[in-house]
Amino acid sequence: MAGEDLNEEERSEEDKKKFLFLMRKAPYGSIYPQGGLEVILIMAAYDQTISVLFADDGVFCLKKGQETAGIHVKDFSSAFKVLESYGVEHLYVDKTSLEERGMKPEDLLTGVEVVSSDEMSGFLSGQDVILPF
Amino acid sequence: MKFGILILEGPYQHQAGDSAYNFAEAAVAKGHAISGLFFYCDGVQNATTYMTPPQDDRHISKRWAEFIAKHGVDAVVCIAASKKRGITDANLIKGARIAGLGQLTELGIESDRLIAFGD
């Protein structure tokens, strides 16, 4: 893969961009959350600034105690817990989305920052690339 | 402006792939450049030679192949998504290539805007 060679190169600061992954969908209902996660894991090797924001049904991706044996698909939720070790340190959850679904921060798999809609819109406008999944 | 285009939905099922194509054509017509296409998830199906739609309908993969040839655009089809769907070089449209998600990262870095077309 051509991309792998580039991981080794030192990138100039100009090449460094702020990527935000906007996770809006529940896990397992479609390929989107898993597809997004796979991009995050690859991109983490590229020395970019990566943030992940969970909003709408995307907050379910982080729900503790996922059990997928009954639907015969892989439980990928544990991968969200290890993102920090991949250098992805900025995980955010939309406060309203969480509250609308009767969830609390302690229901989530990993330590995340809960942000208000106002904080979120300011945060979105500061990104170079937003990838909706 | 240099636009990168990410296509996440399959052909004939969802509008996303059509919108991506219409956007790309319109951008070029306005004098912008397309820095690359990246087909991911079911989006990879847009770039196969499997389809034979009726004559009075648009031929989605042929349309992309012509766009790629005409404008010399780099078109990458995700290898992991291709493997799940039996897509290989043997059934890929001309001008497209199969590569990894690192290429999507590169596209995000080199484009002024990366536009995602999905659900």
Tab-separated table of C-alpha atoms in Angstrom:
chain	number	residue	atom	x	y	z
A	1	MET	CA	0.000	0.000	0.000
A	2	ALA	CA	1.466	3.314	-1.097
A	3	GLY	CA	0.106	5.123	1.960
A	4	GLU	CA	2.234	3.088	4.351
A	5	ASP	CA	5.477	4.508	3.007
A	6	LEU	CA	4.285	7.995	3.743
A	7	ASN	CA	3.787	7.188	7.442
A	8	GLU	CA	7.522	7.187	7.831
A	9	GLU	CA	7.978	10.633	6.374
A	10	GLU	CA	8.142	13.706	8.505
A	11	ARG	CA	5.259	15.899	7.546
A	12	SER	CA	5.524	19.640	7.612
A	13	GLU	CA	3.123	21.530	9.842
A	14	GLU	CA	1.302	22.738	6.709
A	15	ASP	CA	0.356	19.171	5.941
A	16	LYS	CA	-1.056	18.647	9.391
A	17	LYS	CA	-4.796	19.051	9.417
A	18	LYS	CA	-7.568	18.857	11.963
A	19	PHE	CA	-9.832	15.932	11.159
A	20	LEU	CA	-13.129	15.442	12.951
A	21	PHE	CA	-15.075	12.209	12.716
A	22	LEU	CA	-18.742	12.858	13.287
A	23	MET	CA	-20.343	9.619	14.446
A	24	ARG	CA	-24.107	9.989	14.121
A	25	LYS	CA	-25.407	6.461	13.741
A	26	ALA	CA	-26.106	3.553	16.052
A	27	PRO	CA	-23.665	0.649	15.836
A	28	TYR	CA	-24.616	-2.503	13.837
A	29	GLY	CA	-27.659	-0.958	12.086
A	30	SER	CA	-25.402	0.087	9.225
A	31	ILE	CA	-21.731	-0.149	8.351
A	32	TYR	CA	-21.129	3.537	9.068
A	33	PRO	CA	-19.788	3.481	12.659
A	34	GLN	CA	-17.481	0.548	11.958
A	35	GLY	CA	-16.411	2.115	8.665
A	36	GLY	CA	-15.591	5.332	10.466
A	37	LEU	CA	-13.657	3.515	13.164
A	38	GLU	CA	-11.522	1.749	10.563
A	39	VAL	CA	-10.629	5.083	8.960
A	40	ILE	CA	-9.732	6.530	12.377
A	41	LEU	CA	-7.386	3.631	13.138
A	42	ILE	CA	-5.553	4.044	9.818
A	43	MET	CA	-5.473	7.824	9.954
A	44	ALA	CA	-4.003	7.729	13.456
A	45	ALA	CA	-0.718	6.604	11.871
A	46	TYR	CA	-0.522	9.791	9.779
A	47	ASP	CA	0.372	12.369	12.400
A	48	GLN	CA	-2.810	14.405	11.986
A	49	THR	CA	-4.950	15.948	14.706
A	50	ILE	CA	-7.943	13.660	15.072
A	51	SER	CA	-11.080	14.246	17.091
A	52	VAL	CA	-14.194	12.124	17.307
A	53	LEU	CA	-17.596	13.540	18.130
A	54	PHE	CA	-20.497	11.233	18.942
A	55	ALA	CA	-23.907	12.774	18.347
A	56	ASP	CA	-27.501	11.659	17.664
A	57	ASP	CA	-27.712	7.829	17.706
A	58	GLY	CA	-23.911	7.782	17.463
A	59	VAL	CA	-23.792	7.986	21.264
A	60	PHE	CA	-24.954	4.344	21.352
A	61	CYS	CA	-21.562	3.368	19.878
A	62	LEU	CA	-20.049	4.069	23.276
A	63	LYS	CA	-22.655	2.269	25.368
A	64	LYS	CA	-21.207	-0.130	27.921
A	65	GLY	CA	-22.113	-3.802	27.857
A	66	GLN	CA	-22.630	-4.385	24.139
A	67	GLU	CA	-23.338	-8.038	23.386
A	68	THR	CA	-23.445	-8.974	19.720
A	69	ALA	CA	-23.245	-12.784	19.760
A	70	GLY	CA	-26.987	-13.004	19.081
A	71	ILE	CA	-26.762	-11.015	15.860
A	72	HIS	CA	-23.573	-12.742	14.665
A	73	VAL	CA	-21.514	-9.623	14.092
A	74	LYS	CA	-18.279	-8.499	15.635
A	75	ASP	CA	-18.509	-6.238	18.685
A	76	PHE	CA	-16.243	-3.360	17.716
A	77	SER	CA	-17.085	-1.144	20.680
A	78	SER	CA	-13.949	-2.112	22.594
A	79	ALA	CA	-11.867	-0.442	19.874
A	80	PHE	CA	-13.222	2.943	20.941
A	81	LYS	CA	-11.628	2.372	24.355
A	82	VAL	CA	-8.152	2.024	22.887
A	83	LEU	CA	-8.270	5.052	20.583
A	84	GLU	CA	-6.257	7.004	23.109
A	85	SER	CA	-3.361	4.587	22.744
A	86	TYR	CA	-3.502	5.286	18.988
A	87	GLY	CA	-2.979	8.976	19.688
A	88	VAL	CA	-6.642	9.904	19.292
A	89	GLU	CA	-7.117	11.789	22.513
A	90	HIS	CA	-10.082	13.980	21.723
A	91	LEU	CA	-13.371	12.161	22.178
A	92	TYR	CA	-16.511	14.243	22.583
A	93	VAL	CA	-20.152	13.410	23.167
A	94	ASP	CA	-23.056	15.744	22.465
A	95	LYS	CA	-24.847	16.445	25.748
A	96	THR	CA	-28.317	16.807	24.221
A	97	SER	CA	-28.042	13.539	22.272
A	98	LEU	CA	-27.030	11.739	25.459
A	99	GLU	CA	-29.855	13.231	27.519
A	100	GLU	CA	-32.491	12.576	24.832
A	101	ARG	CA	-31.621	8.890	25.047
A	102	GLY	CA	-31.725	8.774	28.843
A	103	MET	CA	-28.011	8.113	29.061
A	104	LYS	CA	-25.398	9.432	31.451
A	105	PRO	CA	-21.623	9.748	31.027
A	106	GLU	CA	-21.171	6.760	33.356
A	107	ASP	CA	-23.094	4.581	30.855
A	108	LEU	CA	-20.255	5.069	28.382
A	109	LEU	CA	-17.296	2.814	27.733
A	110	THR	CA	-14.572	5.331	27.954
A	111	GLY	CA	-13.765	8.733	29.351
A	112	VAL	CA	-15.174	11.358	27.024
A	113	GLU	CA	-15.801	15.058	27.211
A	114	VAL	CA	-19.497	15.928	27.202
A	115	VAL	CA	-20.099	19.091	25.186
A	116	SER	CA	-23.127	21.341	24.722
A	117	SER	CA	-24.598	22.128	21.289
A	118	ASP	CA	-23.094	25.636	21.447
A	119	GLU	CA	-19.630	24.299	22.209
A	120	MET	CA	-20.078	21.766	19.458
A	121	SER	CA	-20.873	24.283	16.713
A	122	GLY	CA	-17.809	26.362	17.604
A	123	PHE	CA	-15.747	23.232	17.655
A	124	LEU	CA	-17.004	22.081	14.233
A	125	SER	CA	-16.134	25.385	12.587
A	126	GLY	CA	-12.523	25.034	13.747
A	127	GLN	CA	-11.942	21.786	11.822
A	128	ASP	CA	-10.258	21.353	8.429
A	129	VAL	CA	-11.995	18.123	7.472
A	130	ILE	CA	-15.231	16.697	8.865
A	131	LEU	CA	-15.984	13.095	8.026
A	132	PRO	CA	-19.566	12.066	8.774
A	133	PHE	CA	-20.052	8.391	9.586
B	1	MET	CA	-10.478	24.937	-5.378
B	2	LYS	CA	-9.384	21.300	-5.062
B	3	PHE	CA	-12.241	19.006	-4.053
B	4	GLY	CA	-11.754	15.478	-2.772
B	5	ILE	CA	-14.825	13.274	-3.040
B	6	LEU	CA	-15.757	10.381	-0.748
B	7	ILE	CA	-18.559	8.054	-1.878
B	8	LEU	CA	-20.135	5.841	0.765
B	9	GLU	CA	-23.326	4.452	-0.769
B	10	GLY	CA	-23.913	1.942	-3.552
B	11	PRO	CA	-25.389	2.578	-7.010
B	12	TYR	CA	-29.114	2.546	-7.910
B	13	GLN	CA	-30.085	2.264	-4.225
B	14	HIS	CA	-29.301	5.663	-2.770
B	15	GLN	CA	-28.915	9.173	-4.153
B	16	ALA	CA	-25.458	9.719	-2.613
B	17	GLY	CA	-23.479	8.290	-5.528
B	18	ASP	CA	-25.487	10.275	-8.087
B	19	SER	CA	-25.031	13.442	-6.048
B	20	ALA	CA	-21.295	12.822	-5.896
B	21	TYR	CA	-21.144	12.511	-9.666
B	22	ASN	CA	-23.313	15.586	-10.270
B	23	PHE	CA	-21.199	17.563	-7.811
B	24	ALA	CA	-17.959	16.485	-9.476
B	25	GLU	CA	-19.250	17.454	-12.939
B	26	ALA	CA	-20.517	20.809	-11.689
B	27	ALA	CA	-17.266	21.571	-9.871
B	28	VAL	CA	-15.186	20.872	-12.974
B	29	ALA	CA	-17.579	22.939	-15.106
B	30	LYS	CA	-16.989	25.872	-12.751
B	31	GLY	CA	-13.225	25.565	-13.150
B	32	HIS	CA	-12.472	23.684	-9.921
B	33	ALA	CA	-10.263	20.614	-9.719
B	34	ILE	CA	-11.158	17.175	-8.384
B	35	SER	CA	-8.134	16.041	-6.384
B	36	GLY	CA	-9.418	12.494	-6.155
B	37	LEU	CA	-12.317	10.110	-5.687
B	38	PHE	CA	-12.423	7.604	-2.861
B	39	PHE	CA	-14.990	4.800	-2.948
B	40	TYR	CA	-15.628	3.265	0.470
B	41	CYS	CA	-18.176	0.904	2.114
B	42	ASP	CA	-20.942	0.086	-0.424
B	43	GLY	CA	-19.624	2.986	-2.480
B	44	VAL	CA	-17.093	0.590	-4.005
B	45	GLN	CA	-19.935	-0.968	-6.032
B	46	ASN	CA	-20.071	2.216	-8.127
B	47	ALA	CA	-16.713	1.351	-9.642
B	48	THR	CA	-17.346	-2.195	-10.887
B	49	THR	CA	-18.013	-3.539	-14.357
B	50	TYR	CA	-20.754	-5.827	-12.989
B	51	MET	CA	-23.643	-3.540	-13.798
B	52	THR	CA	-25.702	-3.662	-17.001
B	53	PRO	CA	-28.565	-1.215	-16.434
B	54	PRO	CA	-31.381	-0.746	-18.978
B	55	GLN	CA	-30.509	1.546	-21.881
B	56	ASP	CA	-32.827	4.342	-20.798
B	57	ASP	CA	-31.153	4.616	-17.379
B	58	ARG	CA	-27.809	6.130	-16.467
B	59	HIS	CA	-24.844	3.749	-16.469
B	60	ILE	CA	-23.238	4.702	-13.176
B	61	SER	CA	-19.877	2.953	-13.438
B	62	LYS	CA	-19.419	3.831	-17.121
B	63	ARG	CA	-20.164	7.449	-16.275
B	64	TRP	CA	-17.436	7.437	-13.614
B	65	ALA	CA	-14.949	5.721	-15.931
B	66	GLU	CA	-15.539	8.421	-18.551
B	67	PHE	CA	-15.193	11.174	-15.961
B	68	ILE	CA	-11.930	9.688	-14.670
B	69	ALA	CA	-10.473	9.354	-18.184
B	70	LYS	CA	-11.598	12.793	-19.322
B	71	HIS	CA	-10.269	14.693	-16.318
B	72	GLY	CA	-7.352	12.473	-15.330
B	73	VAL	CA	-8.693	12.044	-11.819
B	74	ASP	CA	-7.177	9.594	-9.326
B	75	ALA	CA	-9.923	7.159	-8.316
B	76	VAL	CA	-9.283	4.833	-5.395
B	77	VAL	CA	-11.473	1.927	-4.358
B	78	CYS	CA	-11.037	0.721	-0.773
B	79	ILE	CA	-9.357	-2.665	-0.637
B	80	ALA	CA	-11.090	-3.925	2.516
B	81	ALA	CA	-14.556	-2.976	1.247
B	82	SER	CA	-13.709	-4.502	-2.161
B	83	LYS	CA	-12.633	-7.815	-0.673
B	84	LYS	CA	-15.941	-8.152	1.166
B	85	ARG	CA	-17.771	-7.720	-2.134
B	86	GLY	CA	-15.623	-9.782	-4.495
B	87	ILE	CA	-14.239	-6.751	-6.278
B	88	THR	CA	-10.799	-7.174	-7.804
B	89	ASP	CA	-8.794	-5.553	-10.606
B	90	ALA	CA	-10.575	-7.979	-12.946
B	91	ASN	CA	-13.982	-6.348	-12.426
B	92	LEU	CA	-12.955	-2.778	-11.692
B	93	ILE	CA	-13.679	0.102	-14.063
B	94	LYS	CA	-10.827	1.461	-16.147
B	95	GLY	CA	-8.868	4.215	-14.478
B	96	ALA	CA	-9.712	3.166	-10.907
B	97	ARG	CA	-7.277	1.405	-8.589
B	98	ILE	CA	-7.671	-0.617	-5.403
B	99	ALA	CA	-5.787	0.711	-2.376
B	100	GLY	CA	-6.065	1.205	1.363
B	101	LEU	CA	-7.661	3.776	3.633
B	102	GLY	CA	-4.336	5.606	3.877
B	103	GLN	CA	-5.231	7.043	0.480
B	104	LEU	CA	-8.362	8.604	1.975
B	105	THR	CA	-6.174	10.274	4.586
B	106	GLU	CA	-3.911	11.590	1.829
B	107	LEU	CA	-6.946	12.905	-0.037
B	108	GLY	CA	-8.110	14.731	3.090
B	109	ILE	CA	-4.691	16.308	3.503
B	110	GLU	CA	-4.205	17.425	-0.091
B	111	SER	CA	-7.752	18.653	-0.847
B	112	ASP	CA	-9.024	22.108	0.014
B	113	ARG	CA	-12.351	20.441	0.803
B	114	LEU	CA	-13.160	16.788	1.277
B	115	ILE	CA	-16.844	16.224	0.541
B	116	ALA	CA	-18.509	13.045	1.805
B	117	PHE	CA	-21.558	11.637	0.010
B	118	GLY	CA	-23.372	9.092	2.134
B	119	ASP	CA	-26.472	8.504	4.209
